[in-house]
mmCIF file of C-alpha atoms in Angstrom:
data_model
loop_
_atom_site.group_PDB
_atom_site.id
_atom_site.type_symbol
_atom_site.label_atom_id
_atom_site.label_comp_id
_atom_site.label_asym_id
_atom_site.label_seq_id
_atom_site.Cartn_x
_atom_site.Cartn_y
_atom_site.Cartn_z
ATOM 1 C CA MET K 1 27.137 -6.317 -9.103
ATOM 2 C CA LYS K 2 23.513 -7.258 -9.618
ATOM 3 C CA THR K 3 22.103 -7.986 -13.050
ATOM 4 C CA VAL K 4 19.137 -6.114 -14.507
ATOM 5 C CA SER K 5 16.934 -9.150 -13.829
ATOM 6 C CA GLU K 6 18.094 -9.328 -10.206
ATOM 7 C CA LYS K 7 17.452 -5.607 -9.672
ATOM 8 C CA THR K 8 14.044 -5.894 -11.311
ATOM 9 C CA THR K 9 13.168 -8.916 -9.179
ATOM 10 C CA GLU K 10 14.189 -7.049 -6.028
ATOM 11 C CA ALA K 11 12.209 -3.908 -6.936
ATOM 12 C CA LEU K 12 9.105 -5.866 -7.875
ATOM 13 C CA SER K 13 9.343 -7.998 -4.742
ATOM 14 C CA ASP K 14 9.383 -4.839 -2.593
ATOM 15 C CA LEU K 15 6.265 -3.601 -4.369
ATOM 16 C CA VAL K 16 4.500 -6.960 -4.016
ATOM 17 C CA ILE K 17 5.204 -6.941 -0.285
ATOM 18 C CA ILE K 18 4.043 -3.336 0.197
ATOM 19 C CA ASN K 19 0.813 -4.215 -1.604
ATOM 20 C CA ASN K 20 0.410 -7.232 0.678
ATOM 21 C CA ASP K 21 0.904 -4.890 3.654
ATOM 22 C CA ARG K 22 -1.593 -2.457 2.169
ATOM 23 C CA TYR K 23 -4.123 -5.248 1.612
ATOM 24 C CA GLU K 24 -3.785 -6.397 5.238
ATOM 25 C CA GLY K 25 -4.015 -2.816 6.510
ATOM 26 C CA TYR K 26 -7.263 -2.172 4.676
ATOM 27 C CA GLN K 27 -8.683 -5.511 5.765
ATOM 28 C CA LYS K 28 -7.968 -4.448 9.354
ATOM 29 C CA ALA K 29 -9.448 -0.990 8.728
ATOM 30 C CA MET K 30 -12.656 -2.576 7.371
ATOM 31 C CA GLU K 31 -12.926 -4.592 10.596
ATOM 32 C CA LEU K 32 -12.393 -1.535 12.780
ATOM 33 C CA THR K 33 -14.714 0.980 11.202
ATOM 34 C CA LYS K 34 -18.460 1.083 11.605
ATOM 35 C CA ASP K 35 -18.933 3.582 8.749
ATOM 36 C CA SER K 36 -20.361 1.929 5.648
ATOM 37 C CA ASP K 37 -18.789 4.470 3.270
ATOM 38 C CA LEU K 38 -15.343 3.725 4.705
ATOM 39 C CA LYS K 39 -15.941 -0.030 4.629
ATOM 40 C CA SER K 40 -16.763 0.279 0.930
ATOM 41 C CA LEU K 41 -13.690 2.423 0.205
ATOM 42 C CA PHE K 42 -11.398 0.153 2.209
ATOM 43 C CA SER K 43 -12.777 -2.891 0.415
ATOM 44 C CA LYS K 44 -12.050 -1.265 -2.942
ATOM 45 C CA LEU K 45 -8.502 -0.299 -1.929
ATOM 46 C CA SER K 46 -7.867 -3.724 -0.437
ATOM 47 C CA SER K 47 -8.936 -5.357 -3.716
ATOM 48 C CA GLN K 48 -6.795 -2.875 -5.602
ATOM 49 C CA SER K 49 -3.754 -4.017 -3.612
ATOM 50 C CA LYS K 50 -4.471 -7.687 -4.354
ATOM 51 C CA THR K 51 -4.711 -6.871 -8.059
ATOM 52 C CA TYR K 52 -1.468 -4.876 -7.989
ATOM 53 C CA SER K 53 0.349 -7.660 -6.195
ATOM 54 C CA SER K 54 -0.833 -10.194 -8.790
ATOM 55 C CA GLU K 55 0.119 -7.932 -11.704
ATOM 56 C CA LEU K 56 3.591 -7.360 -10.279
ATOM 57 C CA ARG K 57 4.147 -11.073 -9.627
ATOM 58 C CA THR K 58 3.698 -11.851 -13.316
ATOM 59 C CA LEU K 59 6.542 -9.437 -14.125
ATOM 60 C CA ILE K 60 9.136 -10.872 -11.711
ATOM 61 C CA PRO K 61 11.976 -12.347 -13.804
ATOM 62 C CA PHE K 62 13.156 -14.851 -11.168
ATOM 63 C CA LYS K 63 9.902 -16.464 -10.018
ATOM 64 C CA ASP K 64 11.709 -18.497 -7.351
ATOM 65 C CA ASP K 65 12.703 -15.236 -5.659
ATOM 66 C CA ALA K 66 9.153 -13.857 -5.608
ATOM 67 C CA PRO K 67 7.658 -13.195 -2.183
ATOM 68 C CA LYS K 68 4.979 -15.541 -0.917
ATOM 69 C CA ARG K 69 1.456 -14.486 -1.856
ATOM 70 C CA ASP K 70 0.743 -13.311 1.697
ATOM 71 C CA GLU K 71 4.248 -12.227 2.709
ATOM 72 C CA THR K 72 4.381 -8.875 4.478
ATOM 73 C CA ARG K 73 7.151 -6.713 5.885
ATOM 74 C CA THR K 74 7.845 -6.299 9.526
ATOM 75 C CA SER K 75 7.040 -2.609 8.970
ATOM 76 C CA GLY K 76 3.621 -3.654 7.657
ATOM 77 C CA LYS K 77 3.038 -5.654 10.796
ATOM 78 C CA PHE K 78 4.075 -2.625 12.844
ATOM 79 C CA TYR K 79 1.647 -0.501 10.840
ATOM 80 C CA ARG K 80 -1.235 -2.877 11.561
ATOM 81 C CA ALA K 81 -0.310 -3.062 15.264
ATOM 82 C CA TRP K 82 -0.053 0.737 15.446
ATOM 83 C CA MET K 83 -3.433 0.983 13.753
ATOM 84 C CA ASP K 84 -4.948 -1.436 16.298
ATOM 85 C CA VAL K 85 -3.660 0.573 19.253
ATOM 86 C CA LYS K 86 -4.505 3.977 17.864
ATOM 87 C CA THR K 87 -7.985 2.962 16.777
ATOM 88 C CA ALA K 88 -8.726 1.196 20.044
ATOM 89 C CA LEU K 89 -7.704 4.298 21.960
ATOM 90 C CA ALA K 90 -9.907 6.470 19.786
ATOM 91 C CA SER K 91 -12.922 4.156 20.158
ATOM 92 C CA ASN K 92 -13.094 3.510 16.424
ATOM 93 C CA ASP K 93 -13.037 7.230 15.726
ATOM 94 C CA ARG K 94 -13.390 7.911 11.990
ATOM 95 C CA LYS K 95 -10.573 10.468 11.967
ATOM 96 C CA ALA K 96 -8.196 8.045 13.735
ATOM 97 C CA VAL K 97 -8.923 5.281 11.220
ATOM 98 C CA LEU K 98 -8.345 7.693 8.329
ATOM 99 C CA ASN K 99 -5.111 8.972 9.932
ATOM 100 C CA SER K 100 -3.855 5.403 10.155
ATOM 101 C CA CYS K 101 -4.847 4.670 6.577
ATOM 102 C CA GLU K 102 -3.130 7.809 5.342
ATOM 103 C CA TYR K 103 0.044 6.704 7.098
ATOM 104 C CA GLY K 104 -0.188 3.372 5.255
ATOM 105 C CA GLU K 105 -0.704 5.172 1.949
ATOM 106 C CA ASP K 106 2.345 7.350 2.679
ATOM 107 C CA VAL K 107 4.440 4.201 3.107
ATOM 108 C CA ALA K 108 3.093 2.666 -0.121
ATOM 109 C CA LYS K 109 3.613 5.909 -2.039
ATOM 110 C CA LYS K 110 7.213 6.198 -0.795
ATOM 111 C CA THR K 111 7.992 2.607 -1.776
ATOM 112 C CA TYR K 112 6.787 3.274 -5.330
ATOM 113 C CA GLU K 113 8.694 6.574 -5.467
ATOM 114 C CA ASP K 114 11.905 4.902 -4.290
ATOM 115 C CA THR K 115 11.495 2.243 -6.973
ATOM 116 C CA LEU K 116 10.917 4.871 -9.652
ATOM 117 C CA LYS K 117 14.038 6.814 -8.539
ATOM 118 C CA ASP K 118 16.143 3.725 -9.228
ATOM 119 C CA SER K 119 14.337 2.748 -12.419
ATOM 120 C CA GLU K 120 17.126 3.156 -14.973
ATOM 121 C CA ASN K 121 17.561 -0.631 -15.249
ATOM 122 C CA ILE K 122 13.908 -1.618 -15.108
ATOM 123 C CA PRO K 123 12.477 -2.811 -18.450
ATOM 124 C CA SER K 124 9.975 -0.421 -20.043
ATOM 125 C CA ASN K 125 6.980 -2.799 -19.794
ATOM 126 C CA VAL K 126 7.612 -3.211 -16.060
ATOM 127 C CA LEU K 127 8.126 0.517 -15.612
ATOM 128 C CA THR K 128 4.810 1.236 -17.364
ATOM 129 C CA CYS K 129 2.984 -1.021 -14.891
ATOM 130 C CA ILE K 130 4.757 0.531 -11.886
ATOM 131 C CA LYS K 131 3.991 4.085 -13.051
ATOM 132 C CA LYS K 132 0.306 3.244 -13.588
ATOM 133 C CA GLN K 133 0.030 1.710 -10.118
ATOM 134 C CA HIS K 134 1.920 4.622 -8.577
ATOM 135 C CA SER K 135 -0.515 7.087 -10.124
ATOM 136 C CA GLU K 136 -3.459 5.170 -8.674
ATOM 137 C CA ILE K 137 -1.744 4.906 -5.264
ATOM 138 C CA ILE K 138 -1.376 8.702 -5.273
ATOM 139 C CA HIS K 139 -5.086 9.030 -6.079
ATOM 140 C CA ALA K 140 -5.984 6.656 -3.218
ATOM 141 C CA HIS K 141 -3.703 8.606 -0.863
ATOM 142 C CA ASP K 142 -5.327 11.889 -1.842
ATOM 143 C CA THR K 143 -8.815 10.420 -1.354
ATOM 144 C CA ILE K 144 -7.960 9.173 2.150
ATOM 145 C CA LYS K 145 -6.260 12.474 2.993
ATOM 146 C CA SER K 146 -9.229 14.560 1.874
ATOM 147 C CA LEU K 147 -11.620 12.426 3.930
ATOM 148 C CA ARG K 148 -9.312 12.762 6.931
ATOM 149 C CA ASP K 149 -9.021 16.524 6.440
ATOM 150 C CA ALA K 150 -12.807 16.802 6.262
ATOM 151 C CA GLU K 151 -13.014 15.033 9.636
ATOM 152 C CA LYS K 152 -10.410 17.388 11.091
ATOM 153 C CA ALA K 153 -12.399 20.393 9.855
ATOM 154 C CA LYS K 154 -15.559 19.063 11.521
ATOM 155 C CA SER K 155 -13.828 18.831 14.880
ATOM 156 C CA ASN K 156 -12.425 22.367 14.722
#
């Protein structure tokens, strides 16, 4: 059976990696879009992910088990590849970029929600940080979704 420190390390490592994936996804989205408002938003969200990753790293009990600073998941790599294909097919269409970004936010949101479901052994200071980040991830998701929905409405 895992100790509280081992479970905390595992949960935080998952969140560090999802934030690394999110950072890479928004870096790719900034490259792919020509819209200055989206570039600005993606830059902000990319920086947000870097900050979250750094904050979470400081809370990992077993530092030797922490993910590398740029470590991503295979699923993150799939997300970026999917985004490349979809965006290329849509000729850098704003709605396609936002659809891809919303998918990435869904993955990040789910990772935080899964961590919070299994939070009974996570120390309160760590849980406070995770809940704060989760709240801001939800806000980012909702922002991306509303922009995407506005694009859908324009095309209808």
